[in-house]
Short mmCIF file of C-alpha atoms in Angstrom, two decimals:
data_model
loop_
_atom_site.label_atom_id
_atom_site.label_comp_id
_atom_site.label_asym_id
_atom_site.label_seq_id
_atom_site.Cartn_x
_atom_site.Cartn_y
_atom_site.Cartn_z
CA MET A 1 -23.81 -17.60 32.12
CA ALA A 2 -22.26 -14.86 29.97
CA THR A 3 -22.59 -15.30 26.24
CA GLU A 4 -19.66 -14.66 23.94
CA ARG A 5 -20.04 -11.55 21.84
CA THR A 6 -19.94 -12.22 18.12
CA SER A 7 -19.26 -9.66 15.42
CA PRO A 8 -21.87 -9.24 12.68
CA SER A 9 -21.02 -10.82 9.36
CA TRP A 10 -20.11 -8.84 6.23
CA GLU A 11 -23.50 -9.72 4.78
CA ASP A 12 -25.36 -8.59 7.92
CA LEU A 13 -23.47 -5.29 7.99
CA ILE A 14 -24.43 -4.55 4.38
CA THR A 15 -28.06 -5.48 4.95
CA SER A 16 -28.30 -3.02 7.84
CA CYS A 17 -26.24 -0.15 6.35
CA SER A 18 -27.60 2.91 4.53
CA LEU A 19 -25.61 2.41 1.31
CA GLU A 20 -27.37 1.98 -2.04
CA SER A 21 -26.51 0.72 -5.48
CA CYS A 22 -27.19 2.21 -8.91
CA THR A 23 -28.44 1.14 -12.32
CA CYS A 24 -29.60 2.51 -15.67
CA GLN A 25 -33.25 3.65 -15.82
CA ILE A 26 -33.49 4.44 -19.53
CA TYR A 27 -35.13 1.03 -19.96
CA ASN A 28 -36.49 -1.49 -17.47
CA ARG A 29 -36.95 -5.27 -17.33
CA GLN A 30 -40.12 -5.06 -19.45
CA ALA A 31 -38.44 -3.17 -22.32
CA SER A 32 -38.46 -4.71 -25.80
CA PRO A 33 -35.89 -3.97 -28.52
CA PRO A 34 -36.87 -2.69 -31.97
CA SER A 35 -38.40 -5.42 -34.10
CA ASN A 36 -35.64 -5.05 -36.67
CA ASP A 37 -32.76 -5.09 -34.15
CA TYR A 38 -33.13 -7.71 -31.42
CA HIS A 39 -29.54 -7.14 -30.20
CA LYS A 40 -29.72 -3.35 -30.00
CA SER A 41 -27.85 -1.88 -27.02
CA CYS A 42 -28.60 1.03 -24.73
CA CYS A 43 -26.03 3.80 -24.36
CA CYS A 44 -25.28 2.37 -20.90
CA GLY A 45 -23.80 -0.73 -22.56
CA ARG A 46 -26.60 -3.18 -21.76
CA LEU A 47 -28.82 -4.81 -24.31
CA ILE A 48 -32.18 -3.01 -24.32
CA ARG A 49 -34.00 -6.26 -23.50
CA LEU A 50 -31.71 -7.15 -20.59
CA HIS A 51 -31.98 -4.23 -18.19
CA SER A 52 -32.45 -5.07 -14.53
CA PHE A 53 -34.38 -1.98 -13.41
CA ASN A 54 -37.83 -2.84 -12.00
CA GLY A 55 -39.23 0.68 -11.73
CA THR A 56 -40.74 3.08 -14.23
CA SER A 57 -38.26 3.74 -17.03
CA LEU A 58 -37.72 7.05 -18.83
CA LEU A 59 -39.96 6.14 -21.79
CA PRO A 60 -43.30 6.19 -19.88
CA LYS A 61 -42.16 9.31 -18.05
CA ILE A 62 -41.58 11.08 -21.35
CA LYS A 63 -44.95 9.99 -22.72
CA ASN A 64 -46.65 11.23 -19.56
CA ASN A 65 -45.08 14.64 -20.23
CA GLY A 66 -46.95 14.80 -23.54
CA GLU A 67 -44.06 13.93 -25.85
CA THR A 68 -45.02 11.55 -28.66
CA GLU A 69 -41.65 10.67 -30.15
CA TRP A 70 -39.05 8.64 -28.28
CA ASN A 71 -35.44 9.34 -29.19
CA PRO A 72 -33.12 7.19 -27.05
CA PRO A 73 -30.08 9.09 -25.78
CA ASP A 74 -26.72 8.54 -27.47
CA HIS A 75 -24.68 9.53 -24.43
CA PHE A 76 -25.17 8.44 -20.83
CA GLY A 77 -25.62 11.05 -18.10
CA ILE A 78 -25.57 9.75 -14.53
CA ARG A 79 -27.93 12.42 -13.15
CA VAL A 80 -30.61 11.86 -15.77
CA HIS A 81 -30.21 8.25 -16.86
CA SER A 82 -29.33 6.43 -13.62
CA THR A 83 -31.29 5.76 -10.45
CA LYS A 84 -30.47 4.49 -6.99
CA VAL A 85 -31.62 0.99 -6.08
CA PRO A 86 -31.10 -1.30 -3.07
CA ILE A 87 -27.75 -3.10 -2.94
CA ASN A 88 -28.15 -6.47 -4.65
CA VAL A 89 -24.56 -7.59 -5.39
CA PHE A 90 -22.47 -8.29 -2.31
CA GLY A 91 -20.88 -11.21 -0.51
CA ARG A 92 -17.64 -13.19 -0.56
CA ILE A 93 -15.66 -14.97 -3.23
CA LYS A 94 -15.45 -18.50 -1.87
CA SER A 95 -11.97 -19.34 -3.18
CA THR A 96 -10.21 -16.43 -1.43
CA ASP A 97 -12.86 -15.04 0.98
CA CYS A 98 -12.53 -11.62 -0.71
CA LYS A 99 -15.50 -9.51 0.43
CA PHE A 100 -17.16 -7.45 -2.28
CA ILE A 101 -19.94 -4.89 -2.67
CA ARG A 102 -21.42 -2.97 -5.60
CA ILE A 103 -22.51 0.54 -4.61
CA ASP A 104 -23.61 3.83 -6.12
CA ILE A 105 -20.65 5.99 -7.12
CA ARG A 106 -22.36 8.94 -5.38
CA SER A 107 -22.30 7.16 -2.01
CA LYS A 108 -20.95 9.16 0.92
CA LEU A 109 -17.44 8.02 1.72
CA LYS A 110 -18.09 8.30 5.45
CA ASN A 111 -20.67 5.51 5.09
CA ILE A 112 -18.17 3.33 3.25
CA TYR A 113 -15.57 4.09 5.93
CA ASN A 114 -18.02 3.13 8.69
CA LEU A 115 -18.88 -0.13 6.92
CA LEU A 116 -15.20 -1.07 6.64
CA VAL A 117 -14.47 -0.09 10.25
CA ASP A 118 -17.40 -2.19 11.48
CA ASP A 119 -16.17 -5.14 9.45
CA CYS A 120 -12.68 -4.73 10.89
CA GLY A 121 -13.95 -5.02 14.46
CA GLY A 122 -15.32 -1.60 15.37
CA ASP A 123 -13.90 1.73 16.51
CA GLU A 124 -10.97 0.19 18.38
CA HIS A 125 -9.70 -1.10 15.03
CA LYS A 126 -9.96 2.10 13.04
CA PRO A 127 -6.97 2.35 10.70
CA SER A 128 -3.89 4.06 12.09
CA LEU A 129 -2.16 3.96 8.73
CA ILE A 130 -3.53 4.01 5.17
CA LEU A 131 -1.13 3.16 2.36
CA SER A 132 -2.44 4.06 -1.09
CA VAL A 133 -0.42 2.05 -3.61
CA TYR A 134 -1.07 3.31 -7.13
CA GLY A 135 0.64 3.65 -10.49
CA GLY A 136 1.16 1.21 -13.33
CA ALA A 137 -1.66 -0.85 -14.81
CA LYS A 138 -1.38 -2.87 -18.01
CA TYR A 139 2.04 -3.80 -19.43
CA PHE A 140 3.56 -3.08 -16.03
CA LEU A 141 7.06 -4.46 -15.38
CA VAL A 142 9.26 -3.89 -12.35
CA PRO A 143 12.69 -5.47 -11.70
CA GLU A 144 12.27 -8.55 -9.50
CA LYS A 145 14.58 -7.29 -6.74
CA LEU A 146 12.71 -3.97 -6.52
CA GLU A 147 9.35 -5.76 -6.63
CA LYS A 148 10.30 -7.90 -3.62
CA GLU A 149 11.53 -4.88 -1.65
CA ILE A 150 8.31 -2.95 -2.38
CA ILE A 151 6.12 -5.78 -1.09
CA ARG A 152 8.36 -6.54 1.88
CA GLY A 153 8.44 -2.88 2.84
CA ILE A 154 4.68 -2.43 2.55
CA VAL A 155 4.01 -5.57 4.59
CA ASP A 156 6.57 -4.61 7.26
CA ALA A 157 5.13 -1.10 7.55
CA ALA A 158 1.55 -2.33 7.62
CA SER A 159 1.89 -5.27 10.00
CA GLY A 160 2.78 -3.14 13.05
CA THR A 161 -0.60 -1.43 13.36
CA ASP A 162 -4.18 -1.41 12.05
CA THR A 163 -3.52 -0.66 8.40
CA TRP A 164 -5.55 -0.32 5.24
CA ILE A 165 -3.80 -0.78 1.91
CA LEU A 166 -5.74 0.82 -0.96
CA THR A 167 -5.29 -0.12 -4.61
CA ALA A 168 -7.22 0.08 -7.89
CA GLY A 169 -8.35 -3.48 -7.20
CA ILE A 170 -7.89 -4.93 -10.71
CA ASN A 171 -5.90 -8.01 -11.66
CA ASN A 172 -2.97 -6.32 -13.33
CA GLY A 173 -0.27 -3.77 -12.64
CA VAL A 174 0.37 -2.50 -9.13
CA SER A 175 -2.91 -3.93 -7.77
CA LYS A 176 -1.89 -7.42 -8.84
CA LEU A 177 1.62 -6.93 -7.47
CA VAL A 178 0.25 -5.93 -4.05
CA GLY A 179 -2.53 -8.54 -3.92
CA GLU A 180 -0.33 -11.46 -4.92
CA GLY A 181 2.56 -10.24 -2.78
CA ILE A 182 0.43 -10.05 0.35
CA SER A 183 -1.04 -13.47 -0.46
CA HIS A 184 2.47 -14.96 -0.53
CA TYR A 185 3.27 -13.41 2.84
CA ARG A 186 0.11 -14.93 4.29
CA LEU A 187 1.32 -18.36 3.19
CA LEU A 188 4.94 -17.94 4.23
CA ARG A 189 4.55 -16.44 7.68
CA GLU A 190 2.04 -15.33 10.28
CA TYR A 191 0.21 -12.37 8.81
CA PRO A 192 -1.94 -10.09 10.99
CA ASN A 193 -5.64 -10.01 10.19
CA LYS A 194 -5.71 -6.34 11.13
CA VAL A 195 -4.07 -5.45 7.79
CA LYS A 196 -6.77 -4.95 5.16
CA CYS A 197 -6.11 -4.74 1.44
CA ILE A 198 -8.98 -2.85 -0.20
CA GLY A 199 -9.48 -2.60 -3.95
CA MET A 200 -11.57 0.26 -5.33
CA THR A 201 -12.74 0.07 -8.93
CA MET A 202 -15.77 0.55 -11.19
CA TRP A 203 -18.51 -2.00 -11.81
CA GLY A 204 -18.24 -1.06 -15.47
CA THR A 205 -14.47 -1.58 -15.52
CA VAL A 206 -14.61 -5.32 -14.91
CA ASN A 207 -15.65 -7.69 -17.65
CA GLU A 208 -19.05 -9.36 -17.97
CA SER A 209 -17.69 -12.71 -16.77
CA THR A 210 -16.54 -11.08 -13.52
CA ARG A 211 -19.87 -9.32 -13.05
CA PHE A 212 -21.61 -12.65 -13.66
CA GLU A 213 -19.40 -14.38 -11.07
CA LEU A 214 -20.07 -11.71 -8.44
CA LYS A 215 -23.82 -11.93 -8.99
CA HIS A 216 -23.60 -15.71 -8.75
CA SER A 217 -21.71 -15.34 -5.44
CA THR A 218 -24.58 -13.24 -4.02
CA ASP A 219 -27.17 -15.59 -2.51
CA SER A 220 -29.97 -13.03 -2.48
CA TYR A 221 -29.37 -12.10 -6.13
CA ILE A 222 -29.87 -15.66 -7.31
CA LYS A 223 -33.15 -15.89 -5.39
CA LYS A 224 -34.59 -12.62 -6.73
CA HIS A 225 -33.14 -12.31 -10.23
CA GLU A 226 -32.48 -14.49 -13.21
CA LEU A 227 -28.78 -14.64 -13.97
CA ARG A 228 -28.32 -13.32 -17.50
CA ARG A 229 -25.50 -11.76 -19.46
CA GLN A 230 -26.43 -8.14 -20.16
CA ILE A 231 -24.21 -7.61 -23.19
CA SER A 232 -24.24 -9.27 -26.58
CA ASP A 233 -22.40 -12.59 -26.91
CA THR A 234 -20.72 -11.22 -30.02
CA ILE A 235 -18.84 -8.51 -28.09
CA GLN A 236 -15.17 -9.32 -27.53
CA GLU A 237 -14.24 -7.73 -24.22
CA ASP A 238 -10.74 -6.54 -23.40
CA LYS A 239 -11.60 -5.61 -19.82
CA GLU A 240 -10.38 -6.29 -16.33
CA THR A 241 -11.21 -8.70 -13.56
CA ILE A 242 -10.79 -8.01 -9.85
CA GLU A 243 -7.69 -9.06 -7.91
CA GLN A 244 -9.16 -11.67 -5.60
CA ASN A 245 -6.37 -11.76 -2.99
CA HIS A 246 -7.58 -8.43 -1.61
CA THR A 247 -9.60 -8.64 1.60
CA HIS A 248 -12.23 -6.26 0.21
CA CYS A 249 -13.32 -5.05 -3.22
CA ILE A 250 -15.60 -2.02 -3.55
CA LEU A 251 -17.18 -1.68 -6.99
CA PHE A 252 -18.63 1.76 -7.69
CA ASP A 253 -21.50 1.94 -10.18
CA ASP A 254 -22.65 4.94 -12.20
CA GLY A 255 -25.21 2.95 -14.21
CA GLN A 256 -22.90 2.13 -17.14
CA LEU A 257 -21.01 -1.01 -18.12
CA SER A 258 -17.91 0.98 -18.97
CA GLY A 259 -15.51 3.56 -17.60
CA TYR A 260 -12.71 3.76 -15.05
CA LEU A 261 -12.71 5.12 -11.52
CA GLY A 262 -11.02 8.48 -10.94
CA ASP A 263 -9.27 9.37 -7.69
CA THR A 264 -12.20 11.12 -5.98
CA GLN A 265 -13.34 8.11 -3.96
CA ARG A 266 -9.89 7.11 -2.70
CA HIS A 267 -9.01 10.71 -1.95
CA HIS A 268 -12.17 11.37 0.07
CA LEU A 269 -11.95 8.04 1.91
CA VAL A 270 -8.38 8.74 3.10
CA THR A 271 -9.26 12.33 3.97
CA HIS A 272 -12.23 11.21 6.07
CA ALA A 273 -10.15 8.57 7.87
CA CYS A 274 -7.42 11.09 8.72
CA GLN A 275 -9.91 13.64 10.09
CA GLN A 276 -11.48 11.39 12.73
CA ALA A 277 -11.97 12.98 16.14
CA ASN A 278 -10.00 11.39 18.99
CA HIS A 279 -8.19 9.07 16.61
CA THR A 280 -4.97 9.48 14.66
CA CYS A 281 -4.56 8.04 11.17
CA TYR A 282 -1.70 8.74 8.77
CA GLY A 283 -2.07 8.52 5.00
CA VAL A 284 0.90 7.81 2.73
CA THR A 285 0.71 7.34 -1.04
CA ILE A 286 3.22 5.08 -2.80
CA ILE A 287 3.66 5.64 -6.54
CA VAL A 288 4.99 2.64 -8.46
CA GLU A 289 5.65 3.49 -12.11
CA GLY A 290 2.40 5.17 -13.28
CA GLY A 291 1.31 7.26 -16.23
CA LEU A 292 0.53 10.95 -16.54
CA ASN A 293 -2.99 10.40 -15.15
CA THR A 294 -1.31 9.45 -11.84
CA LEU A 295 -0.44 13.16 -11.45
CA LYS A 296 -4.08 13.68 -10.35
CA ILE A 297 -3.50 11.34 -7.39
CA ILE A 298 -0.35 13.20 -6.41
CA LYS A 299 -2.12 16.57 -6.69
CA ASN A 300 -4.91 15.41 -4.38
CA ASP A 301 -2.38 14.23 -1.81
CA ILE A 302 -0.41 17.47 -1.97
CA ASP A 303 -3.61 19.46 -1.51
CA GLU A 304 -4.30 17.50 1.70
CA HIS A 305 -0.63 17.61 2.79
CA ARG A 306 -0.24 13.83 2.64
CA PRO A 307 3.28 12.45 2.10
CA ILE A 308 4.13 10.64 -1.13
CA VAL A 309 6.82 8.03 -1.78
CA LEU A 310 8.11 7.69 -5.35
CA ILE A 311 9.65 4.30 -6.19
CA LYS A 312 12.73 5.09 -8.24
CA GLY A 313 13.54 2.39 -10.75
CA SER A 314 9.91 1.38 -11.29
CA GLY A 315 9.65 3.44 -14.49
CA ARG A 316 7.51 6.11 -16.14
CA LEU A 317 6.04 8.80 -13.84
CA ALA A 318 7.84 7.69 -10.66
CA ASP A 319 11.20 7.88 -12.43
CA THR A 320 10.25 11.13 -14.16
CA LEU A 321 9.56 12.94 -10.89
CA ALA A 322 12.47 11.30 -9.05
CA THR A 323 14.87 12.39 -11.78
CA LEU A 324 13.57 15.97 -11.84
CA ILE A 325 13.85 16.20 -8.05
CA GLU A 326 17.45 14.99 -8.15
CA GLN A 327 18.35 17.31 -11.01
CA SER A 328 16.82 20.34 -9.32
CA SER A 329 18.70 19.90 -6.05
CA THR A 330 22.25 20.93 -5.35
CA ILE A 331 24.73 18.66 -3.60
CA GLU A 332 23.91 20.37 -0.30
CA LYS A 333 20.18 20.00 -1.11
CA THR A 334 19.42 23.44 0.25
CA VAL A 335 18.98 25.62 -2.83
CA GLN A 336 16.44 24.41 -5.37
CA ASN A 337 17.25 24.85 -9.03
CA TYR A 338 13.92 24.58 -10.77
CA PRO A 339 13.94 22.93 -14.20
CA THR A 340 12.69 24.84 -17.21
CA ASP A 341 9.62 23.77 -19.17
CA GLU A 342 11.95 22.32 -21.79
CA ASP A 343 13.86 20.34 -19.15
CA ILE A 344 10.60 18.85 -17.86
CA LYS A 345 9.46 17.99 -21.37
CA LYS A 346 12.72 16.17 -22.15
CA VAL A 347 12.55 14.06 -18.99
CA VAL A 348 8.88 13.21 -19.58
CA GLU A 349 9.62 12.16 -23.16
CA TYR A 350 12.53 10.01 -21.98
CA PHE A 351 10.52 8.01 -19.43
CA ILE A 352 6.94 8.16 -20.77
CA PRO A 353 6.07 7.45 -24.43
CA THR A 354 3.75 10.16 -25.76
CA PRO A 355 2.08 10.76 -29.15
CA ASP A 356 3.84 13.07 -31.59
CA ASN A 357 1.10 15.70 -31.26
CA PHE A 358 0.84 15.46 -27.45
CA ASP A 359 0.12 18.78 -25.69
CA PHE A 360 2.63 19.05 -22.84
CA ARG A 361 1.33 22.30 -21.34
CA SER A 362 -1.01 20.79 -18.75
CA THR A 363 1.49 18.05 -17.81
CA ILE A 364 4.30 20.56 -17.33
CA GLU A 365 2.16 22.77 -15.09
CA GLN A 366 1.15 19.79 -12.95
CA ILE A 367 4.76 18.68 -12.55
CA LYS A 368 5.87 22.22 -11.68
CA THR A 369 3.30 22.21 -8.88
CA VAL A 370 4.81 19.01 -7.49
CA LEU A 371 8.30 20.54 -7.66
CA LYS A 372 7.37 23.72 -5.80
CA GLU A 373 9.58 24.35 -2.80
CA GLU A 374 6.64 24.45 -0.38
CA ASN A 375 5.61 20.94 -1.51
CA ARG A 376 9.02 19.28 -1.47
CA TYR A 377 8.74 18.09 2.15
CA LEU A 378 5.86 15.85 1.04
CA ILE A 379 7.78 14.15 -1.78
CA ASN A 380 10.04 11.24 -0.83
CA VAL A 381 12.08 9.03 -3.13
CA PHE A 382 12.88 5.39 -2.39
CA SER A 383 15.68 3.62 -4.21
CA LEU A 384 17.31 0.24 -3.73
CA ASN A 385 20.58 2.12 -3.33
CA ASP A 386 19.34 4.01 -0.26
CA ASP A 387 20.45 3.21 3.28
CA ASN A 388 16.84 3.15 4.48
CA ASN A 389 14.58 0.25 3.57
CA MET A 390 11.06 0.72 2.26
CA ALA A 391 9.34 0.62 5.66
CA GLN A 392 11.79 3.18 7.05
CA THR A 393 11.17 5.43 4.05
CA ILE A 394 7.42 5.30 4.71
CA PHE A 395 7.87 6.14 8.38
CA ASN A 396 10.35 8.91 7.61
CA ALA A 397 7.84 10.45 5.19
CA ILE A 398 5.34 10.69 8.06
CA PHE A 399 8.02 11.95 10.45
CA VAL A 400 9.06 14.79 8.12
CA LYS A 401 5.43 15.78 7.58
CA ILE A 402 4.71 15.92 11.32
CA LYS A 403 7.84 17.99 11.97
CA LYS A 404 6.59 20.43 9.35
CA ASN A 405 3.21 20.54 11.10
CA VAL A 406 4.91 21.37 14.40
CA VAL A 407 6.89 24.20 12.80
CA ASP A 408 3.73 25.62 11.23
CA ASP A 409 1.89 25.35 14.54
CA ASN A 410 4.67 27.28 16.22
CA VAL A 411 3.89 30.19 13.93
CA ASN A 412 0.11 30.02 14.05
CA ILE A 413 -0.92 29.27 17.64
CA ARG A 414 -0.28 30.58 21.14
CA LYS A 415 2.59 29.25 23.23
CA ASN A 416 0.59 26.96 25.55
CA GLU A 417 -1.47 25.52 22.71
CA ARG A 418 1.68 25.19 20.63
CA ASN A 419 3.42 23.14 23.31
CA ASN A 420 0.44 20.85 23.80
CA GLN A 421 -0.11 20.29 20.08
CA GLY A 422 3.58 19.65 19.46
CA GLN A 423 3.69 17.25 22.38
CA ASN A 424 0.63 15.36 21.10
CA ASP A 425 2.03 15.05 17.57
CA GLN A 426 5.33 13.77 18.93
CA ASP A 427 3.62 11.28 21.26
CA LYS A 428 1.66 9.88 18.35
CA LEU A 429 4.82 9.53 16.31
CA ILE A 430 6.64 7.81 19.18
CA ASN A 431 3.86 5.25 19.50
CA LEU A 432 3.97 4.56 15.77
CA ALA A 433 7.77 4.31 15.80
CA LEU A 434 7.66 1.79 18.63
CA GLU A 435 5.09 -0.27 16.78
CA TRP A 436 7.33 -0.28 13.70
CA ASN A 437 10.58 -0.73 15.65
CA TYR A 438 11.90 2.33 13.82
CA PHE A 439 13.92 3.85 16.66
CA GLU A 440 15.80 6.26 14.39
CA GLY A 441 12.65 8.37 14.44
CA VAL A 442 12.25 8.22 18.24
CA LEU A 443 15.61 9.44 19.50
CA PRO A 444 15.59 12.86 17.77
CA ILE A 445 12.20 13.62 19.29
CA LEU A 446 13.16 12.59 22.80
CA HIS A 447 16.41 14.55 22.65
CA THR A 448 14.44 17.72 21.91
CA ARG A 449 12.16 17.42 24.93
CA GLN A 450 13.09 19.57 27.88
CA ASP A 451 11.62 17.11 30.39
CA THR A 452 13.83 14.26 29.19
CA LYS A 453 17.13 16.04 28.59
CA LEU A 454 18.58 15.12 31.98
CA ARG A 455 17.50 11.52 31.66
CA VAL A 456 19.02 11.26 28.19
CA THR A 457 22.28 12.79 29.41
CA ASP A 458 22.38 10.46 32.40
CA THR A 459 21.70 7.44 30.21
CA ILE A 460 24.43 8.45 27.75
CA HIS A 461 26.85 8.90 30.67
CA ARG A 462 26.03 5.47 32.09
CA LEU A 463 26.29 3.93 28.64
CA ASN A 464 29.77 5.36 28.05
CA GLN A 465 30.87 4.44 31.58
CA THR A 466 29.73 0.83 31.15
CA LYS A 467 31.43 0.60 27.76
CA ARG A 468 34.74 1.81 29.24
CA LYS A 469 34.44 -0.63 32.12
CA LEU A 470 33.69 -3.52 29.78
CA THR A 471 36.63 -2.66 27.52
CA LYS A 472 39.12 -2.11 30.36
CA ASP A 473 38.17 -5.03 32.62
CA LYS A 474 36.96 -7.63 30.12
CA LEU A 475 40.01 -9.88 30.56
CA ARG A 476 39.93 -10.00 34.38
CA LEU A 477 36.18 -10.11 34.99
CA THR A 478 34.64 -13.42 36.03
CA GLY A 479 31.95 -15.00 33.90
CA ALA A 480 29.16 -13.77 36.16
CA GLU A 481 30.61 -10.25 36.39
CA LEU A 482 31.12 -10.08 32.64
CA LEU A 483 27.55 -11.21 32.04
CA ARG A 484 26.24 -8.65 34.57
CA THR A 485 28.25 -5.83 32.95
CA GLU A 486 27.05 -6.79 29.47
CA ASN A 487 23.49 -6.82 30.77
CA GLU A 488 24.00 -3.32 32.19
CA LEU A 489 25.30 -2.19 28.82
CA GLN A 490 22.28 -3.65 27.04
CA GLN A 491 19.94 -2.06 29.57
CA ALA A 492 21.55 1.34 29.10
CA GLU A 493 21.29 1.05 25.33
CA ASP A 494 17.64 0.07 25.58
CA GLU A 495 16.91 3.02 27.84
CA LEU A 496 18.65 5.35 25.46
CA ARG A 497 16.44 4.13 22.65
CA LEU A 498 13.12 4.08 24.39
CA ILE A 499 13.57 6.40 27.42
CA ASN A 500 10.75 4.45 28.97
CA THR A 501 8.18 6.18 26.76
CA THR A 502 5.12 4.86 28.56
CA ASN A 503 6.17 6.16 31.98
CA GLU A 504 7.27 9.44 30.46
CA VAL A 505 3.83 10.04 28.94
CA LYS A 506 2.21 9.27 32.31
CA PHE A 507 4.59 11.73 33.99
CA LEU A 508 3.71 14.44 31.49
CA GLU A 509 0.00 13.80 32.00
CA MET A 510 0.43 14.10 35.79
CA LYS A 511 2.41 17.30 35.31
CA GLU A 512 -0.36 18.82 33.19
CA GLU A 513 -2.97 17.87 35.79
CA ASN A 514 -0.95 19.59 38.52
#
């Protein structure tokens, strides 16, 4: 009798993976504070007497080197003052089933990718689309109508395929908007499990209460360690907690109980996912509001030629860039009129509050890079006033990027290779368009293919012929004839949209084999 195959649990996957965690090694569990300062803290943020490291700390190492005086460091350096340790904080938050893991910030992103893929069901469920949704954090406000359209668009785009949605993972700003929005969709309608919402933040970013909760939710931690607060009870924290409606939360640790995560981890994770052999994954970044530090995210995406969608009307950086793009384009949108440094400064000051002595030079240079003509095809603006909805805007961003790839390939590779590569890119886009029901992106591709021109022409002819027949004879046709004619019309319209994509791909494969 065959046994049903079961997937390994999140906990089992972590136990068997090669990932590690990180902690401060300046002091260890045996360390004692100065006799005159029982509550003295290490530069990592922990109380000296409440470190968790079990190995040999830096103090004995220094004494073994012949040094007699111990001067604790004032500033933390990850290379010198941290050490890798086995993962000891991981599991699930019982109330929402959010899976979490605390790992070393130096971990290889390919290992994190493999862990997530394994948890999603293996190679056949690798992500086909990764939406990075970043921007506003604290004091983040978006008009309710725009907020609903953002969430609806992200969910509609994501639900058609294996999708990862990446956020900063904290319980405010855009991360909270996405987490809570997806949670509402799960309650209101059937929501596919293949869509994963992954928060990426720092262990030191979240507050001590959150760290305490995550340790308490780790069965093995409770068995091996005493649960203790590692900071003084007198410290008033104004820190974050994780957004628990995400399916996963990855907490990167550099050994400190402070700091915020840059864009390196997200950037490398998306890059690795999009470079998989024999698998196609598209990355799109959605910027909702955002401050000047969000320019780093946009720069990383431009460097990797990933499309970006700016949400106009969300405020700050998104509105700054959307406004500059509109101002620097003519009505025909063919000749770019680049804004001056002073123009950029005025728009930034209008949308983003800055200190009186703020140095605009670096910001202006970063924005000018975004506005370069060779980068414009990557920058897309969504507005509630547009004809396209949010999901269509996301798909169109990918479509424009792939068309640009095909044009570049036409210049750089030989004719046969060029045809094959262009065909492959278009096939991938057709499959994605069919999954999203975004047929506006399919028809232009099919019309450009030599092998389908006759079929398209024939279908158009039959469509027009059926329409004329239906208009001319509608009054004298019997019920059955009218129904049959309307069915023919519907069939012709369906063929014009899809051109029987599956059979066409098989035909092209047979043609290549011959």
